mmCIF file of C-alpha atoms in Angstrom:
data_model
loop_
_atom_site.group_PDB
_atom_site.id
_atom_site.type_symbol
_atom_site.label_atom_id
_atom_site.label_comp_id
_atom_site.label_asym_id
_atom_site.label_seq_id
_atom_site.Cartn_x
_atom_site.Cartn_y
_atom_site.Cartn_z
ATOM 1 C CA MET A 1 0.027 -0.024 -0.029
ATOM 2 C CA SER A 2 1.095 3.599 -0.487
ATOM 3 C CA GLU A 3 1.723 5.901 2.436
ATOM 4 C CA PRO A 4 1.047 5.529 5.334
ATOM 5 C CA PHE A 5 0.375 1.813 4.762
ATOM 6 C CA ALA A 6 3.856 1.028 3.423
ATOM 7 C CA PRO A 7 7.051 -0.960 4.360
ATOM 8 C CA SER A 8 8.880 0.874 7.166
ATOM 9 C CA GLY A 9 12.240 -0.788 7.390
ATOM 10 C CA SER A 10 11.563 -3.729 9.665
ATOM 11 C CA GLU A 11 14.659 -5.273 11.361
ATOM 12 C CA ASN A 12 13.004 -8.517 12.203
ATOM 13 C CA ALA A 13 14.995 -10.831 9.957
ATOM 14 C CA ALA A 14 13.439 -13.892 11.468
ATOM 15 C CA SER A 15 9.841 -13.017 10.422
ATOM 16 C CA ALA A 16 7.871 -15.495 8.298
ATOM 17 C CA SER A 17 7.746 -13.159 5.233
ATOM 18 C CA PRO A 18 8.343 -9.555 4.079
ATOM 19 C CA VAL A 19 4.591 -8.858 4.008
ATOM 20 C CA GLU A 20 4.347 -9.829 7.670
ATOM 21 C CA ASP A 21 7.074 -7.279 8.429
ATOM 22 C CA VAL A 22 4.900 -4.647 6.744
ATOM 23 C CA MET A 23 1.812 -5.713 8.698
ATOM 24 C CA ARG A 24 3.644 -5.762 12.076
ATOM 25 C CA ALA A 25 5.050 -2.327 11.488
ATOM 26 C CA GLU A 26 1.617 -0.921 10.498
ATOM 27 C CA LEU A 27 -0.041 -2.661 13.493
ATOM 28 C CA ALA A 28 2.501 -0.966 15.843
ATOM 29 C CA TYR A 29 1.807 2.390 14.107
ATOM 30 C CA GLY A 30 -1.936 1.917 14.498
ATOM 31 C CA ASP A 31 -1.721 0.717 18.123
ATOM 32 C CA ALA A 32 0.164 3.895 19.070
ATOM 33 C CA SER A 33 -2.779 5.970 17.988
ATOM 34 C CA LEU A 34 -5.419 3.713 19.364
ATOM 35 C CA GLY A 35 -4.269 4.227 22.987
ATOM 36 C CA THR A 36 -4.588 7.982 22.684
ATOM 37 C CA VAL A 37 -8.120 8.217 21.352
ATOM 38 C CA GLY A 38 -9.967 8.253 24.743
ATOM 39 C CA PRO A 39 -7.646 10.709 26.592
ATOM 40 C CA ILE A 40 -7.427 13.125 23.593
ATOM 41 C CA LEU A 41 -11.156 13.080 23.019
ATOM 42 C CA GLY A 42 -11.753 13.757 26.680
ATOM 43 C CA HIS A 43 -9.488 16.742 26.566
ATOM 44 C CA LEU A 44 -11.035 18.131 23.384
ATOM 45 C CA VAL A 45 -14.686 18.101 24.506
ATOM 46 C CA VAL A 46 -13.752 20.363 27.461
ATOM 47 C CA SER A 47 -11.239 22.599 25.622
ATOM 48 C CA SER A 48 -10.681 24.414 22.363
ATOM 49 C CA ASP A 49 -7.713 22.393 21.082
ATOM 50 C CA HIS A 50 -9.016 20.519 18.082
ATOM 51 C CA SER A 51 -5.724 19.831 16.351
ATOM 52 C CA LEU A 52 -6.022 16.060 16.319
ATOM 53 C CA PHE A 53 -9.782 15.735 15.682
ATOM 54 C CA SER A 54 -11.959 17.640 13.190
ATOM 55 C CA ASP A 55 -14.084 20.404 14.573
ATOM 56 C CA GLU A 56 -17.163 18.538 13.211
ATOM 57 C CA MET A 57 -16.316 15.398 15.088
ATOM 58 C CA VAL A 58 -15.722 17.165 18.400
ATOM 59 C CA ALA A 59 -18.905 19.240 17.909
ATOM 60 C CA ARG A 60 -20.886 16.141 17.232
ATOM 61 C CA VAL A 61 -19.610 14.341 20.358
ATOM 62 C CA ARG A 62 -20.303 17.501 22.491
ATOM 63 C CA GLY A 63 -23.776 17.636 20.949
ATOM 64 C CA MET A 64 -24.536 14.074 21.922
ATOM 65 C CA LEU A 65 -23.290 14.624 25.480
ATOM 66 C CA GLY A 66 -25.396 17.763 25.830
ATOM 67 C CA ASN A 67 -28.399 15.983 24.426
ATOM 68 C CA VAL A 68 -28.161 13.206 26.967
ATOM 69 C CA ALA A 69 -27.750 15.679 29.799
ATOM 70 C CA ARG A 70 -30.799 17.641 28.517
ATOM 71 C CA GLN A 71 -32.981 14.539 28.418
ATOM 72 C CA LEU A 72 -32.134 13.740 32.069
ATOM 73 C CA ILE A 73 -32.766 17.285 33.299
ATOM 74 C CA ASP A 74 -36.025 17.605 31.242
ATOM 75 C CA ILE A 75 -37.364 14.451 32.939
ATOM 76 C CA GLU A 76 -36.398 15.846 36.284
ATOM 77 C CA THR A 77 -38.141 19.188 35.595
ATOM 78 C CA ALA A 78 -41.292 17.429 34.412
ATOM 79 C CA HIS A 79 -41.594 15.714 37.839
ATOM 80 C CA LEU A 80 -40.905 18.780 40.038
ATOM 81 C CA PRO A 81 -43.817 20.501 41.777
ATOM 82 C CA VAL A 82 -45.026 23.626 40.147
ATOM 83 C CA PRO A 83 -43.617 26.738 42.066
ATOM 84 C CA ALA A 84 -46.070 28.654 44.209
ATOM 85 C CA GLU A 85 -47.273 31.975 42.650
ATOM 86 C CA SER A 86 -45.323 34.060 45.161
ATOM 87 C CA GLU A 87 -42.045 32.325 44.194
ATOM 88 C CA ALA A 88 -42.738 32.956 40.584
ATOM 89 C CA GLN A 89 -43.047 36.746 41.138
ATOM 90 C CA ASP A 90 -39.484 37.302 42.246
ATOM 91 C CA TYR A 91 -38.783 38.707 38.792
ATOM 92 C CA GLU A 92 -40.112 41.869 37.256
ATOM 93 C CA ASP A 93 -41.950 40.155 34.512
ATOM 94 C CA ASP A 94 -42.499 36.746 32.925
ATOM 95 C CA ALA A 95 -39.721 37.326 30.346
ATOM 96 C CA ASP A 96 -37.118 37.852 33.001
ATOM 97 C CA ALA A 97 -38.322 34.789 34.853
ATOM 98 C CA ALA A 98 -38.218 32.669 31.704
ATOM 99 C CA GLN A 99 -34.643 33.877 30.818
ATOM 100 C CA ALA A 100 -33.394 33.218 34.294
ATOM 101 C CA THR A 101 -34.829 29.711 34.276
ATOM 102 C CA GLN A 102 -33.361 29.050 30.831
ATOM 103 C CA ASP A 103 -29.958 30.311 31.876
ATOM 104 C CA GLY A 104 -30.018 28.101 34.980
ATOM 105 C CA THR A 105 -31.068 25.061 32.855
ATOM 106 C CA ASP A 106 -28.403 25.652 30.308
ATOM 107 C CA GLU A 107 -25.773 25.926 32.961
ATOM 108 C CA ARG A 108 -26.970 22.680 34.609
ATOM 109 C CA ILE A 109 -26.907 20.859 31.196
ATOM 110 C CA ALA A 110 -23.334 22.052 30.554
ATOM 111 C CA MET A 111 -22.201 20.862 34.018
ATOM 112 C CA LEU A 112 -23.951 17.517 33.655
ATOM 113 C CA ALA A 113 -22.590 16.896 30.181
ATOM 114 C CA GLN A 114 -19.021 17.587 31.418
ATOM 115 C CA ALA A 115 -19.504 15.102 34.229
ATOM 116 C CA ILE A 116 -20.828 12.444 31.840
ATOM 117 C CA ALA A 117 -17.750 13.161 29.574
ATOM 118 C CA GLY A 118 -15.552 12.079 32.412
ATOM 119 C CA ASP A 119 -16.038 8.476 31.407
ATOM 120 C CA GLN A 120 -13.849 7.402 28.456
ATOM 121 C CA ALA A 121 -16.157 4.609 27.464
ATOM 122 C CA PHE A 122 -18.976 7.019 27.048
ATOM 123 C CA LEU A 123 -16.872 9.375 25.031
ATOM 124 C CA GLN A 124 -15.610 6.475 22.792
ATOM 125 C CA HIS A 125 -19.185 5.346 22.169
ATOM 126 C CA CYS A 126 -20.223 8.855 21.129
ATOM 127 C CA HIS A 127 -17.136 9.070 19.003
ATOM 128 C CA SER A 128 -17.887 5.727 17.222
ATOM 129 C CA LEU A 129 -21.440 6.870 16.386
ATOM 130 C CA ALA A 130 -20.068 10.094 14.875
ATOM 131 C CA ILE A 131 -17.597 7.953 12.883
ATOM 132 C CA GLU A 132 -20.373 5.639 11.742
ATOM 133 C CA PHE A 133 -22.557 8.573 10.648
ATOM 134 C CA GLN A 134 -19.783 10.264 8.710
ATOM 135 C CA LEU A 135 -18.829 7.005 7.082
ATOM 136 C CA ALA A 136 -22.482 6.368 6.008
ATOM 137 C CA GLU A 137 -22.796 9.865 4.556
ATOM 138 C CA ARG A 138 -19.488 9.597 2.702
ATOM 139 C CA LEU A 139 -20.455 6.285 1.158
ATOM 140 C CA GLN A 140 -23.790 7.634 0.068
ATOM 141 C CA ARG A 141 -22.189 10.792 -1.437
ATOM 142 C CA ARG A 142 -19.243 9.039 -3.063
ATOM 143 C CA SER A 143 -20.622 5.584 -3.933
ATOM 144 C CA ASN A 144 -24.396 6.034 -3.800
ATOM 145 C CA ILE A 145 -24.745 3.513 -0.944
ATOM 146 C CA ASP A 146 -28.038 4.170 0.822
ATOM 147 C CA PRO A 147 -27.355 4.412 4.644
ATOM 148 C CA VAL A 148 -30.791 2.878 5.417
ATOM 149 C CA LEU A 149 -32.281 0.846 2.662
ATOM 150 C CA THR A 150 -29.301 -1.299 1.602
ATOM 151 C CA PRO A 151 -29.624 -4.353 -0.671
ATOM 152 C CA LEU A 152 -29.314 -6.544 2.399
ATOM 153 C CA MET A 153 -32.127 -4.724 4.162
ATOM 154 C CA GLN A 154 -34.317 -4.868 1.051
ATOM 155 C CA SER A 155 -33.951 -8.656 0.855
ATOM 156 C CA MET A 156 -34.559 -9.105 4.639
ATOM 157 C CA VAL A 157 -37.695 -6.951 4.555
ATOM 158 C CA ALA A 158 -38.988 -8.986 1.627
ATOM 159 C CA ASP A 159 -38.163 -12.309 3.447
ATOM 160 C CA LYS A 160 -40.969 -14.933 3.345
ATOM 161 C CA ASP A 161 -40.582 -15.558 7.001
ATOM 162 C CA SER A 162 -42.753 -12.978 8.771
ATOM 163 C CA LYS A 163 -40.551 -12.850 11.899
ATOM 164 C CA THR A 164 -37.440 -12.111 9.820
ATOM 165 C CA ALA A 165 -39.282 -9.468 7.743
ATOM 166 C CA SER A 166 -40.678 -7.888 10.977
ATOM 167 C CA ALA A 167 -37.249 -7.731 12.571
ATOM 168 C CA ALA A 168 -35.817 -6.212 9.468
ATOM 169 C CA MET A 169 -38.543 -3.531 9.410
ATOM 170 C CA ALA A 170 -37.777 -2.667 13.047
ATOM 171 C CA THR A 171 -34.072 -2.422 12.194
ATOM 172 C CA LEU A 172 -34.766 -0.298 9.081
ATOM 173 C CA ALA A 173 -36.862 2.165 11.172
ATOM 174 C CA ALA A 174 -34.215 2.336 13.841
ATOM 175 C CA GLN A 175 -31.484 2.985 11.276
ATOM 176 C CA ALA A 176 -33.574 5.825 9.688
ATOM 177 C CA ARG A 177 -33.954 7.353 13.061
ATOM 178 C CA PHE A 178 -30.287 7.074 13.781
ATOM 179 C CA MET A 179 -29.438 9.045 10.649
ATOM 180 C CA GLN A 180 -31.836 11.805 11.613
ATOM 181 C CA GLN A 181 -30.736 11.876 15.241
ATOM 182 C CA GLN A 182 -27.096 12.204 14.177
ATOM 183 C CA ARG A 183 -27.942 15.100 11.899
ATOM 184 C CA ARG A 184 -29.425 16.798 14.976
ATOM 185 C CA MET A 185 -26.534 15.594 17.118
ATOM 186 C CA GLU A 186 -28.946 13.653 19.412
ATOM 187 C CA LEU A 187 -28.388 10.499 21.380
ATOM 188 C CA PRO A 188 -31.578 9.144 22.902
ATOM 189 C CA LEU A 189 -31.319 7.512 26.377
ATOM 190 C CA GLY A 190 -33.021 4.369 24.934
ATOM 191 C CA GLU A 191 -30.107 3.841 22.489
ATOM 192 C CA LEU A 192 -27.384 3.783 25.262
ATOM 193 C CA PRO A 193 -25.802 0.508 26.322
ATOM 194 C CA THR A 194 -26.906 -0.241 29.908
ATOM 195 C CA SER A 195 -23.521 0.456 31.525
ATOM 196 C CA LEU A 196 -23.308 3.941 29.841
ATOM 197 C CA ALA A 197 -26.959 4.765 30.732
ATOM 198 C CA GLU A 198 -26.176 3.927 34.355
ATOM 199 C CA HIS A 199 -23.174 6.190 34.311
ATOM 200 C CA ALA A 200 -25.288 9.072 32.985
ATOM 201 C CA LEU A 201 -27.812 8.477 35.802
ATOM 202 C CA GLN A 202 -25.116 8.368 38.407
ATOM 203 C CA CYS A 203 -23.844 11.716 37.123
ATOM 204 C CA TRP A 204 -27.327 13.206 37.382
ATOM 205 C CA ARG A 205 -27.901 11.863 40.915
ATOM 206 C CA ALA A 206 -24.594 13.372 42.021
ATOM 207 C CA GLN A 207 -25.598 16.838 40.788
ATOM 208 C CA THR A 208 -29.330 17.046 41.274
ATOM 209 C CA GLN A 209 -30.648 19.444 43.888
ATOM 210 C CA VAL A 210 -33.749 17.438 44.405
ATOM 211 C CA THR A 211 -33.712 16.291 48.019
ATOM 212 C CA GLU A 212 -36.984 14.556 48.462
ATOM 213 C CA ALA A 213 -36.404 10.839 48.226
ATOM 214 C CA HIS A 214 -39.707 9.981 46.696
ATOM 215 C CA ILE A 215 -39.308 12.533 43.999
ATOM 216 C CA VAL A 216 -35.766 11.357 43.197
ATOM 217 C CA ALA A 217 -37.193 7.789 42.982
ATOM 218 C CA GLN A 218 -39.936 8.995 40.586
ATOM 219 C CA ILE A 219 -37.489 10.816 38.365
ATOM 220 C CA SER A 220 -35.095 7.835 38.279
ATOM 221 C CA ALA A 221 -37.955 5.529 37.425
ATOM 222 C CA ALA A 222 -39.004 7.801 34.591
ATOM 223 C CA GLN A 223 -35.467 8.056 33.173
ATOM 224 C CA ARG A 224 -35.000 4.295 33.332
ATOM 225 C CA SER A 225 -38.337 3.715 31.598
ATOM 226 C CA LEU A 226 -36.821 5.096 28.405
ATOM 227 C CA MET A 227 -33.865 2.700 28.552
ATOM 228 C CA ASP A 228 -34.187 -0.681 26.917
ATOM 229 C CA GLU A 229 -30.958 -1.890 25.374
ATOM 230 C CA ASP A 230 -32.579 -4.967 23.771
ATOM 231 C CA ARG A 231 -34.770 -2.716 21.648
ATOM 232 C CA ALA A 232 -31.976 -0.339 20.716
ATOM 233 C CA ARG A 233 -30.637 -0.053 17.223
ATOM 234 C CA LEU A 234 -27.355 -1.840 17.739
ATOM 235 C CA SER A 235 -29.128 -4.763 19.425
ATOM 236 C CA LEU A 236 -31.521 -5.034 16.522
ATOM 237 C CA ILE A 237 -28.608 -5.159 14.128
ATOM 238 C CA ARG A 238 -27.000 -8.009 16.142
ATOM 239 C CA GLN A 239 -30.265 -9.926 16.160
ATOM 240 C CA LEU A 240 -30.604 -9.488 12.410
ATOM 241 C CA MET A 241 -27.075 -10.861 11.823
ATOM 242 C CA ASP A 242 -27.832 -13.817 14.065
ATOM 243 C CA SER A 243 -30.955 -14.547 12.024
ATOM 244 C CA ILE A 244 -28.926 -14.482 8.832
ATOM 245 C CA GLY A 245 -26.403 -16.876 10.149
ATOM 246 C CA ARG A 246 -28.716 -19.036 12.267
ATOM 247 C CA GLY A 247 -26.825 -17.764 15.363
ATOM 248 C CA SER A 248 -23.384 -18.596 13.923
ATOM 249 C CA ALA A 249 -20.595 -16.283 12.899
ATOM 250 C CA GLY A 250 -21.595 -16.920 9.263
ATOM 251 C CA GLY A 251 -24.271 -14.294 9.502
ATOM 252 C CA ALA A 252 -21.723 -11.666 10.480
ATOM 253 C CA VAL A 253 -19.158 -12.758 7.776
ATOM 254 C CA SER A 254 -21.883 -12.364 5.062
ATOM 255 C CA CYS A 255 -22.388 -8.806 6.307
ATOM 256 C CA LEU A 256 -18.824 -7.756 5.723
ATOM 257 C CA SER A 257 -19.679 -6.062 2.391
ATOM 258 C CA LEU A 258 -20.119 -2.295 2.439
ATOM 259 C CA PRO A 259 -22.089 -2.066 -0.868
ATOM 260 C CA HIS A 260 -24.433 -4.915 0.218
ATOM 261 C CA ALA A 261 -24.830 -4.317 3.945
ATOM 262 C CA GLY A 262 -24.051 -0.619 4.366
ATOM 263 C CA ALA A 263 -21.786 1.036 6.951
ATOM 264 C CA SER A 264 -23.710 0.287 10.108
ATOM 265 C CA ILE A 265 -24.188 -3.412 9.650
ATOM 266 C CA PHE A 266 -20.676 -3.666 8.349
ATOM 267 C CA LEU A 267 -19.266 -2.231 11.556
ATOM 268 C CA SER A 268 -21.261 -4.539 13.742
ATOM 269 C CA ALA A 269 -20.198 -7.493 11.628
ATOM 270 C CA LEU A 270 -16.548 -6.408 11.888
ATOM 271 C CA ALA A 271 -16.788 -6.154 15.633
ATOM 272 C CA GLN A 272 -18.314 -9.632 15.928
ATOM 273 C CA THR A 273 -15.933 -11.451 13.545
ATOM 274 C CA ALA A 274 -12.831 -9.671 14.928
ATOM 275 C CA GLY A 275 -13.865 -10.133 18.569
ATOM 276 C CA ILE A 276 -13.550 -6.422 19.336
ATOM 277 C CA SER A 277 -15.920 -3.697 20.660
ATOM 278 C CA ARG A 278 -18.091 -1.951 18.137
ATOM 279 C CA GLU A 279 -16.317 1.269 19.174
ATOM 280 C CA ASP A 280 -13.027 -0.171 18.099
ATOM 281 C CA SER A 281 -14.516 -1.470 14.848
ATOM 282 C CA ALA A 282 -15.519 2.092 13.879
ATOM 283 C CA ILE A 283 -11.949 3.324 14.596
ATOM 284 C CA LEU A 284 -10.563 0.606 12.270
ATOM 285 C CA THR A 285 -11.937 2.574 9.251
ATOM 286 C CA ASN A 286 -9.458 5.320 10.095
ATOM 287 C CA ASP A 287 -6.381 5.588 7.812
ATOM 288 C CA ARG A 288 -4.085 4.786 10.677
ATOM 289 C CA GLN A 289 -5.725 1.407 11.186
ATOM 290 C CA MET A 290 -5.601 0.047 7.701
ATOM 291 C CA ALA A 291 -3.269 -2.839 8.572
ATOM 292 C CA ARG A 292 -5.508 -3.925 11.402
ATOM 293 C CA LEU A 293 -8.550 -3.636 9.254
ATOM 294 C CA ALA A 294 -7.044 -5.688 6.480
ATOM 295 C CA LEU A 295 -5.926 -8.415 8.865
ATOM 296 C CA SER A 296 -9.222 -8.384 10.706
ATOM 297 C CA LEU A 297 -11.111 -8.947 7.393
ATOM 298 C CA ARG A 298 -8.597 -11.670 6.409
ATOM 299 C CA GLY A 299 -8.984 -13.292 9.826
ATOM 300 C CA ALA A 300 -12.732 -13.463 9.189
ATOM 301 C CA ALA A 301 -11.797 -15.599 6.134
ATOM 302 C CA LEU A 302 -12.733 -12.988 3.537
ATOM 303 C CA LYS A 303 -11.061 -13.597 0.170
ATOM 304 C CA VAL A 304 -8.458 -11.024 -0.815
ATOM 305 C CA THR A 305 -10.647 -9.725 -3.632
ATOM 306 C CA SER A 306 -13.378 -9.020 -1.114
ATOM 307 C CA ILE A 307 -10.905 -7.164 1.163
ATOM 308 C CA GLU A 308 -9.761 -5.171 -1.795
ATOM 309 C CA GLU A 309 -13.449 -4.231 -2.428
ATOM 310 C CA GLN A 310 -13.926 -2.895 1.007
ATOM 311 C CA PHE A 311 -10.742 -0.868 0.770
ATOM 312 C CA HIS A 312 -12.047 0.500 -2.599
ATOM 313 C CA TYR A 313 -14.918 2.006 -0.620
ATOM 314 C CA LEU A 314 -13.016 3.013 2.539
ATOM 315 C CA HIS A 315 -9.571 3.973 1.211
ATOM 316 C CA PRO A 316 -9.899 4.201 -2.613
ATOM 317 C CA ASP A 317 -6.210 5.350 -3.118
ATOM 318 C CA ILE A 318 -4.783 2.415 -1.158
ATOM 319 C CA GLU A 319 -3.653 -0.958 -2.420
ATOM 320 C CA LEU A 320 -2.928 -4.070 -0.307
ATOM 321 C CA PRO A 321 0.790 -4.842 0.059
ATOM 322 C CA ASP A 322 2.367 -7.323 -2.349
ATOM 323 C CA HIS A 323 1.844 -10.948 -1.415
ATOM 324 C CA PHE A 324 -0.922 -10.104 1.041
ATOM 325 C CA ASP A 325 -2.784 -13.225 -0.233
ATOM 326 C CA SER A 326 -0.004 -15.385 1.286
ATOM 327 C CA ILE A 327 -1.375 -14.510 4.761
ATOM 328 C CA THR A 328 -3.917 -17.205 5.697
ATOM 329 C CA PRO A 329 -6.868 -16.362 7.969
ATOM 330 C CA GLU A 330 -5.127 -18.287 10.793
ATOM 331 C CA ARG A 331 -2.023 -16.358 10.318
ATOM 332 C CA ALA A 332 -3.874 -13.075 10.159
ATOM 333 C CA ARG A 333 -5.540 -13.817 13.524
ATOM 334 C CA ALA A 334 -2.072 -14.763 14.970
ATOM 335 C CA LEU A 335 -0.563 -11.451 13.814
ATOM 336 C CA LEU A 336 -3.366 -9.495 15.378
ATOM 337 C CA GLY A 337 -2.899 -11.284 18.715
ATOM 338 C CA PRO A 338 -5.520 -11.274 21.456
ATOM 339 C CA ALA A 339 -8.680 -9.129 20.760
ATOM 340 C CA ARG A 340 -8.311 -5.599 22.100
#
């Protein structure tokens, strides 16, 4: 491959082949950047230094954090008693009162969003969704790949089995909502993995000024009522892949085609076949992770021609290194080592 996926002077004379020297060097290059993603992103969302991430990416992550915080505070507000009339007349007019209330709410949202951002796993989840959205839009713009109604989804929706067709329709609707939500930089509480949702709730409880235990319990119950990971988009995609492969890895492997499955299903399939988190699978589409992506696809037993097809869509100016086809799926998995 051309720069940066190119031979870099390996000194390991005992390696199995020159192409493995290339892959090892590129894996080390990619690993160095992987370890910095969380800390750098955490710094950027609370500062103005955007040198290593695009302004759009940082703004999108900030937007999702703020949206989660706003949802939690809106639910709290909806459950608070209405102020007595005498309390509402502390301001000269309704406009002053409304502005003061809005300013206080905005400040609370900013503080809660910053607290939620203290968890790197939460940040990386938001980051991966932003990458997924940008990839889907880029594929649609450059290659006319629909981010929602892909050929795979069309075939699943038309399946003769009513359960399969119904599951596909639910996934299709969830994917359409995801694209709209990302355009508005929104992240619904119901789409959060359970561990991340709990983190957000803990941050809210640590900051809320509500002292009455029964009201706190009501608010918490209302917040949790919106959270159902099993019905979230990413869970629906996993269930759909399982139905394709009858619960085996075959379903995921068949989804490792960007023009057929689209960006979102491709990323879920890559995570499953590579044994990595979906957050990491999104990062593998970055140009610093091309070696790990190529080896992960090869480790899933994709033919070299299929891997070249995926690179055509992700990195159109890049070619696989010479003799890449000499690396077997077993050898690719060995080069990758334990799943991250």
